[in-house]
Amino acid sequence: MSKKRPKQILLVTGMSGAGKSTVLRTLEDLGWETVDNLPLLLLNRLLDTAPAEDSDDDRPLAIGIGVATRGFDAESIVRRIKKLREEHGHDIGTLFLECAGSELERRYNETRRRHPLAQDRPASEGIARERELLAPLRRWSNRLIDTTKLASNELAQQIRATFSGERLGEPTLSVMSFGYSRGLPSNADLVFDMRFLRNPHWVETLRPGTGQDADVSAYIAGDPAYDQAMVEIESLLLLLLPRYEAEGKAYVTIAFGCTGGRHRSVHVTERMAARLRDEGFSPTVTHRDLQTAPQDSLEGAPAAASGGGV
């Protein structure tokens, strides 16, 4: 009889109010088996319950754990995760949902719910205490999503992009473009500044377009520094990504920025994602500021020497 492959398990934890229920519902829609607030004394029993011999049910399992879980102790959970990996061969990952305290307070006020650690005190006190209790799990987790600025549907979209059909040990890549004039992305692991390339914004015929248009792309790719920069960035990513995987950091966001987030960063994001696909990765692509209107005031002054600006 062939040995069953290790079961994929995802522990979903993090701050109360940060979106655990949304994550579990989304994973269930993706075909995962989900359990929330299972008493930790029953965890081993759940994992040791194998499917029936005639069953082909090998669905991945997501387990929601938080401070409201009976028997919660973050250090004990970390030790249990290590044991499950080392002794039982489970393919296991941990997703931590982070959120700013001010946003959590707003959510609790809006829903009129009480924080589980502050039934008769201000929510801020419960949030601070919870952050202390969860610190070991946050350090241990190999995935972190900050939901401070994410609506429920945006969080669900990110979960679908991250966990659709993947094995937990493989790196999940997101490649995104953004504009520095509108702030750095909060979840980026690697950020590349593409403002050294000549700027299509200062070419009147190219300004209305985006980095997805052929004429804009050709203009950007014609910069003398373009080819070498792309080769060097790709080489760096191919060096780093396997090392991230070896360290258990399976969710990586690579961000390319330019001034407005519509031309250079968009083009480079599309090209680098294509190169990574050629190397066997499956990145998702996001253009954060693509739909914003071009503004001269954000782009700064054009460079005088190039007739279109670097």
CSV table of C-alpha atoms in Angstrom, one decimal:
chain,number,residue,atom,x,y,z
A,1,MET,CA,0.0,0.0,0.0
A,2,SER,CA,1.4,3.4,-1.0
A,3,LYS,CA,2.1,5.9,1.7
A,4,LYS,CA,-0.2,8.9,1.8
A,5,ARG,CA,1.6,12.2,1.0
A,6,PRO,CA,1.8,14.7,3.8
A,7,LYS,CA,-1.4,16.6,4.4
A,8,GLN,CA,-1.3,20.3,3.6
A,9,ILE,CA,-2.2,22.3,6.7
A,10,LEU,CA,-2.5,26.1,7.2
A,11,LEU,CA,-2.8,27.6,10.6
A,12,VAL,CA,-4.7,30.9,10.3
A,13,THR,CA,-4.1,33.2,13.2
A,14,GLY,CA,-3.6,36.9,14.0
A,15,MET,CA,-5.3,39.9,15.6
A,16,SER,CA,-9.0,39.5,16.4
A,17,GLY,CA,-10.9,41.6,13.8
A,18,ALA,CA,-8.2,41.3,11.2
A,19,GLY,CA,-10.1,39.1,8.9
A,20,LYS,CA,-9.7,35.4,10.0
A,21,SER,CA,-13.4,34.6,9.2
A,22,THR,CA,-13.0,36.0,5.7
A,23,VAL,CA,-9.9,34.0,5.1
A,24,LEU,CA,-11.5,30.8,6.3
A,25,ARG,CA,-14.6,31.3,4.2
A,26,THR,CA,-12.5,32.1,1.1
A,27,LEU,CA,-10.4,29.0,1.6
A,28,GLU,CA,-13.6,26.9,2.0
A,29,ASP,CA,-14.8,28.3,-1.3
A,30,LEU,CA,-11.5,27.1,-2.8
A,31,GLY,CA,-12.2,23.6,-1.7
A,32,TRP,CA,-10.3,23.5,1.6
A,33,GLU,CA,-11.5,21.8,4.7
A,34,THR,CA,-11.7,24.5,7.4
A,35,VAL,CA,-12.0,24.4,11.2
A,36,ASP,CA,-12.2,27.5,13.5
A,37,ASN,CA,-11.4,27.8,17.2
A,38,LEU,CA,-10.7,24.1,17.6
A,39,PRO,CA,-9.6,23.4,21.2
A,40,LEU,CA,-5.9,22.8,21.0
A,41,LEU,CA,-6.2,19.5,23.0
A,42,LEU,CA,-8.1,18.1,20.0
A,43,LEU,CA,-5.5,19.3,17.3
A,44,ASN,CA,-3.5,16.1,17.3
A,45,ARG,CA,-6.7,14.0,17.2
A,46,LEU,CA,-7.9,15.9,14.2
A,47,LEU,CA,-4.6,15.6,12.3
A,48,ASP,CA,-4.3,11.9,13.1
A,49,THR,CA,-7.8,11.2,11.6
A,50,ALA,CA,-7.0,9.8,8.2
A,51,PRO,CA,-9.5,9.5,5.4
A,52,ALA,CA,-11.2,6.2,4.9
A,53,GLU,CA,-9.3,3.7,2.8
A,54,ASP,CA,-11.7,4.1,-0.1
A,55,SER,CA,-11.7,7.9,0.1
A,56,ASP,CA,-9.7,10.2,-2.2
A,57,ASP,CA,-10.4,13.2,0.1
A,58,ASP,CA,-6.9,14.8,0.2
A,59,ARG,CA,-8.2,18.4,0.6
A,60,PRO,CA,-5.9,20.8,2.4
A,61,LEU,CA,-6.9,21.8,5.9
A,62,ALA,CA,-7.1,25.3,7.3
A,63,ILE,CA,-7.3,25.7,11.1
A,64,GLY,CA,-8.3,29.0,12.7
A,65,ILE,CA,-6.5,29.8,16.0
A,66,GLY,CA,-6.7,32.9,18.1
A,67,VAL,CA,-6.7,34.1,21.7
A,68,ALA,CA,-10.3,32.9,22.0
A,69,THR,CA,-9.3,29.3,21.3
A,70,ARG,CA,-9.5,27.1,24.3
A,71,GLY,CA,-6.1,26.4,25.7
A,72,PHE,CA,-4.4,29.1,23.6
A,73,ASP,CA,-0.7,29.4,24.3
A,74,ALA,CA,1.5,30.8,21.5
A,75,GLU,CA,4.7,29.2,22.6
A,76,SER,CA,3.0,25.8,22.9
A,77,ILE,CA,1.6,26.2,19.4
A,78,VAL,CA,5.0,27.0,17.9
A,79,ARG,CA,6.4,23.9,19.5
A,80,ARG,CA,3.6,21.8,18.2
A,81,ILE,CA,4.1,23.2,14.7
A,82,LYS,CA,7.8,22.2,14.8
A,83,LYS,CA,6.9,18.7,16.0
A,84,LEU,CA,4.3,18.3,13.2
A,85,ARG,CA,6.8,19.3,10.6
A,86,GLU,CA,9.8,17.3,11.9
A,87,GLU,CA,8.2,14.1,13.2
A,88,HIS,CA,5.1,13.7,11.1
A,89,GLY,CA,6.1,15.2,7.8
A,90,HIS,CA,3.1,17.5,7.5
A,91,ASP,CA,3.3,20.2,4.8
A,92,ILE,CA,2.3,23.0,7.2
A,93,GLY,CA,2.3,26.8,6.9
A,94,THR,CA,1.2,29.6,9.2
A,95,LEU,CA,-0.6,32.7,8.1
A,96,PHE,CA,-0.7,35.7,10.4
A,97,LEU,CA,-3.2,38.5,9.9
A,98,GLU,CA,-1.9,41.8,11.1
A,99,CYS,CA,-3.8,45.1,11.5
A,100,ALA,CA,-3.1,48.5,13.0
A,101,GLY,CA,-4.6,49.1,16.4
A,102,SER,CA,-6.5,52.2,15.4
A,103,GLU,CA,-8.2,50.3,12.5
A,104,LEU,CA,-9.1,47.4,14.8
A,105,GLU,CA,-10.7,49.9,17.3
A,106,ARG,CA,-12.7,51.4,14.4
A,107,ARG,CA,-13.9,48.0,13.3
A,108,TYR,CA,-15.0,47.1,16.9
A,109,ASN,CA,-16.8,50.4,17.3
A,110,GLU,CA,-18.5,50.0,13.9
A,111,THR,CA,-19.7,46.5,14.6
A,112,ARG,CA,-20.4,47.1,18.3
A,113,ARG,CA,-18.6,43.9,19.2
A,114,ARG,CA,-16.4,43.5,22.3
A,115,HIS,CA,-12.8,42.5,22.1
A,116,PRO,CA,-12.3,38.9,23.5
A,117,LEU,CA,-9.7,40.2,25.9
A,118,ALA,CA,-11.5,43.4,26.9
A,119,GLN,CA,-15.1,42.5,27.8
A,120,ASP,CA,-15.4,45.3,30.3
A,121,ARG,CA,-12.6,47.6,29.3
A,122,PRO,CA,-11.7,49.7,26.3
A,123,ALA,CA,-10.9,47.7,23.1
A,124,SER,CA,-7.5,49.4,22.9
A,125,GLU,CA,-6.4,47.5,26.1
A,126,GLY,CA,-7.5,44.1,24.7
A,127,ILE,CA,-5.7,44.8,21.4
A,128,ALA,CA,-2.5,45.7,23.2
A,129,ARG,CA,-2.7,42.5,25.4
A,130,GLU,CA,-3.5,40.4,22.4
A,131,ARG,CA,-0.5,41.7,20.4
A,132,GLU,CA,1.8,40.6,23.3
A,133,LEU,CA,0.2,37.1,23.5
A,134,LEU,CA,0.5,36.6,19.7
A,135,ALA,CA,4.1,37.8,19.4
A,136,PRO,CA,5.7,34.3,19.2
A,137,LEU,CA,3.3,33.2,16.5
A,138,ARG,CA,3.9,36.4,14.5
A,139,ARG,CA,7.6,35.8,14.6
A,140,TRP,CA,7.2,32.1,13.6
A,141,SER,CA,4.6,32.6,10.8
A,142,ASN,CA,5.9,32.2,7.2
A,143,ARG,CA,3.1,34.4,5.8
A,144,LEU,CA,1.9,37.8,7.0
A,145,ILE,CA,-0.9,39.8,5.5
A,146,ASP,CA,-1.5,43.3,6.8
A,147,THR,CA,-5.3,44.0,6.5
A,148,THR,CA,-5.3,47.5,7.8
A,149,LYS,CA,-6.1,49.0,4.4
A,150,LEU,CA,-7.9,46.0,2.9
A,151,ALA,CA,-11.7,45.7,2.6
A,152,SER,CA,-13.1,42.2,3.0
A,153,ASN,CA,-13.4,41.6,-0.7
A,154,GLU,CA,-9.8,42.7,-1.3
A,155,LEU,CA,-8.6,40.3,1.4
A,156,ALA,CA,-10.6,37.5,-0.2
A,157,GLN,CA,-9.1,38.3,-3.6
A,158,GLN,CA,-5.6,38.2,-2.1
A,159,ILE,CA,-6.3,34.8,-0.5
A,160,ARG,CA,-7.6,33.4,-3.7
A,161,ALA,CA,-4.5,34.6,-5.6
A,162,THR,CA,-2.2,33.2,-2.9
A,163,PHE,CA,-3.7,29.8,-2.2
A,164,SER,CA,-5.4,28.6,-5.4
A,165,GLY,CA,-3.9,25.3,-6.2
A,166,GLU,CA,-0.5,25.8,-4.5
A,167,ARG,CA,1.5,23.6,-2.1
A,168,LEU,CA,2.4,25.4,1.0
A,169,GLY,CA,6.1,24.9,0.7
A,170,GLU,CA,6.4,26.5,-2.7
A,171,PRO,CA,6.9,30.3,-3.0
A,172,THR,CA,3.9,32.3,-3.9
A,173,LEU,CA,4.8,35.4,-5.8
A,174,SER,CA,3.1,38.7,-6.3
A,175,VAL,CA,4.6,41.3,-8.6
A,176,MET,CA,3.2,44.8,-8.5
A,177,SER,CA,3.7,48.3,-9.8
A,178,PHE,CA,3.2,51.5,-7.9
A,179,GLY,CA,3.8,55.2,-7.9
A,180,TYR,CA,6.2,56.7,-5.3
A,181,SER,CA,4.0,59.9,-5.4
A,182,ARG,CA,1.2,57.9,-3.8
A,183,GLY,CA,3.3,56.1,-1.2
A,184,LEU,CA,5.2,52.8,-0.8
A,185,PRO,CA,3.2,49.5,-0.8
A,186,SER,CA,2.8,48.2,2.8
A,187,ASN,CA,3.3,44.5,2.0
A,188,ALA,CA,6.3,44.7,-0.4
A,189,ASP,CA,9.3,42.5,0.5
A,190,LEU,CA,11.6,43.7,-2.4
A,191,VAL,CA,11.2,47.2,-3.9
A,192,PHE,CA,13.0,48.3,-7.1
A,193,ASP,CA,13.0,52.0,-8.1
A,194,MET,CA,12.7,52.4,-11.9
A,195,ARG,CA,12.8,56.2,-12.0
A,196,PHE,CA,16.3,56.0,-13.5
A,197,LEU,CA,14.6,55.0,-16.8
A,198,ARG,CA,13.5,57.8,-19.2
A,199,ASN,CA,9.9,58.9,-18.5
A,200,PRO,CA,7.2,58.5,-21.2
A,201,HIS,CA,5.1,61.0,-19.3
A,202,TRP,CA,7.1,63.9,-20.9
A,203,VAL,CA,6.4,62.7,-24.4
A,204,GLU,CA,3.1,64.2,-25.4
A,205,THR,CA,2.0,61.3,-27.6
A,206,LEU,CA,2.9,58.7,-24.9
A,207,ARG,CA,1.5,60.5,-21.8
A,208,PRO,CA,-2.1,59.2,-22.1
A,209,GLY,CA,-0.9,55.6,-22.5
A,210,THR,CA,0.4,53.1,-19.9
A,211,GLY,CA,3.2,50.6,-19.6
A,212,GLN,CA,1.0,48.0,-21.2
A,213,ASP,CA,0.9,49.8,-24.5
A,214,ALA,CA,3.4,48.8,-27.2
A,215,ASP,CA,4.6,52.3,-28.0
A,216,VAL,CA,5.2,53.2,-24.4
A,217,SER,CA,7.0,49.9,-23.8
A,218,ALA,CA,9.3,50.4,-26.8
A,219,TYR,CA,10.2,53.9,-25.5
A,220,ILE,CA,11.1,52.5,-22.0
A,221,ALA,CA,13.0,49.6,-23.4
A,222,GLY,CA,15.0,51.9,-25.6
A,223,ASP,CA,16.7,53.5,-22.6
A,224,PRO,CA,20.5,52.7,-22.7
A,225,ALA,CA,20.4,51.3,-19.1
A,226,TYR,CA,17.3,49.1,-19.6
A,227,ASP,CA,18.7,45.8,-20.9
A,228,GLN,CA,21.5,45.5,-18.3
A,229,ALA,CA,19.2,46.6,-15.5
A,230,MET,CA,16.6,43.9,-16.4
A,231,VAL,CA,19.3,41.2,-16.6
A,232,GLU,CA,20.7,42.2,-13.2
A,233,ILE,CA,17.3,42.4,-11.5
A,234,GLU,CA,16.3,39.0,-12.9
A,235,SER,CA,19.6,37.5,-11.7
A,236,LEU,CA,19.1,38.8,-8.2
A,237,LEU,CA,15.5,37.5,-8.0
A,238,LEU,CA,16.5,34.0,-9.2
A,239,LEU,CA,19.2,34.0,-6.5
A,240,LEU,CA,16.9,35.2,-3.7
A,241,LEU,CA,13.7,33.3,-4.4
A,242,PRO,CA,15.0,29.8,-3.7
A,243,ARG,CA,16.7,31.1,-0.6
A,244,TYR,CA,13.4,32.6,0.6
A,245,GLU,CA,11.8,29.2,0.0
A,246,ALA,CA,14.5,27.4,2.0
A,247,GLU,CA,13.8,29.8,4.9
A,248,GLY,CA,10.1,29.1,4.8
A,249,LYS,CA,9.1,32.5,3.5
A,250,ALA,CA,6.7,31.2,0.9
A,251,TYR,CA,4.8,34.5,0.2
A,252,VAL,CA,6.9,37.2,-1.5
A,253,THR,CA,5.8,40.5,-2.9
A,254,ILE,CA,8.1,42.2,-5.5
A,255,ALA,CA,7.3,45.8,-6.2
A,256,PHE,CA,8.5,48.0,-9.0
A,257,GLY,CA,8.0,51.8,-8.6
A,258,CYS,CA,8.1,54.9,-10.7
A,259,THR,CA,6.9,58.4,-10.1
A,260,GLY,CA,3.2,58.1,-11.0
A,261,GLY,CA,2.8,54.3,-11.3
A,262,ARG,CA,1.5,54.2,-14.8
A,263,HIS,CA,4.4,53.8,-17.3
A,264,ARG,CA,7.8,52.6,-16.3
A,265,SER,CA,6.8,50.5,-13.3
A,266,VAL,CA,3.9,48.9,-15.1
A,267,HIS,CA,6.0,47.9,-18.1
A,268,VAL,CA,8.8,46.5,-15.9
A,269,THR,CA,6.3,44.6,-13.8
A,270,GLU,CA,4.8,42.9,-16.8
A,271,ARG,CA,8.2,42.0,-18.3
A,272,MET,CA,9.7,40.7,-15.1
A,273,ALA,CA,6.6,38.6,-14.4
A,274,ALA,CA,6.9,37.1,-17.8
A,275,ARG,CA,10.6,36.3,-17.2
A,276,LEU,CA,9.8,34.6,-13.9
A,277,ARG,CA,7.1,32.5,-15.5
A,278,ASP,CA,9.7,31.3,-18.0
A,279,GLU,CA,11.8,30.2,-15.0
A,280,GLY,CA,8.9,28.1,-13.6
A,281,PHE,CA,7.3,30.6,-11.1
A,282,SER,CA,3.6,31.6,-11.2
A,283,PRO,CA,3.5,35.2,-10.1
A,284,THR,CA,0.2,37.2,-9.8
A,285,VAL,CA,0.4,40.7,-11.2
A,286,THR,CA,-1.1,43.9,-9.7
A,287,HIS,CA,-0.9,47.5,-10.9
A,288,ARG,CA,-1.8,49.6,-7.9
A,289,ASP,CA,-1.9,53.0,-9.5
A,290,LEU,CA,-2.6,52.2,-13.1
A,291,GLN,CA,-6.0,53.8,-13.2
A,292,THR,CA,-4.9,57.1,-11.7
A,293,ALA,CA,-4.8,60.2,-14.0
A,294,PRO,CA,-1.4,61.5,-15.2
A,295,GLN,CA,-0.4,64.7,-13.4
A,296,ASP,CA,2.6,66.9,-14.3
A,297,SER,CA,2.8,68.1,-10.7
A,298,LEU,CA,3.6,64.6,-9.5
A,299,GLU,CA,6.2,63.8,-12.2
A,300,GLY,CA,8.6,66.7,-11.4
A,301,ALA,CA,10.4,68.6,-14.1
A,302,PRO,CA,11.4,66.8,-17.4
A,303,ALA,CA,15.1,66.3,-18.0
A,304,ALA,CA,16.3,68.8,-20.5
A,305,ALA,CA,18.9,66.7,-22.2
A,306,SER,CA,16.9,63.9,-23.7
A,307,GLY,CA,13.8,65.5,-25.3
A,308,GLY,CA,11.6,63.3,-23.3
A,309,GLY,CA,13.2,63.0,-20.0
A,310,VAL,CA,15.0,60.4,-18.0
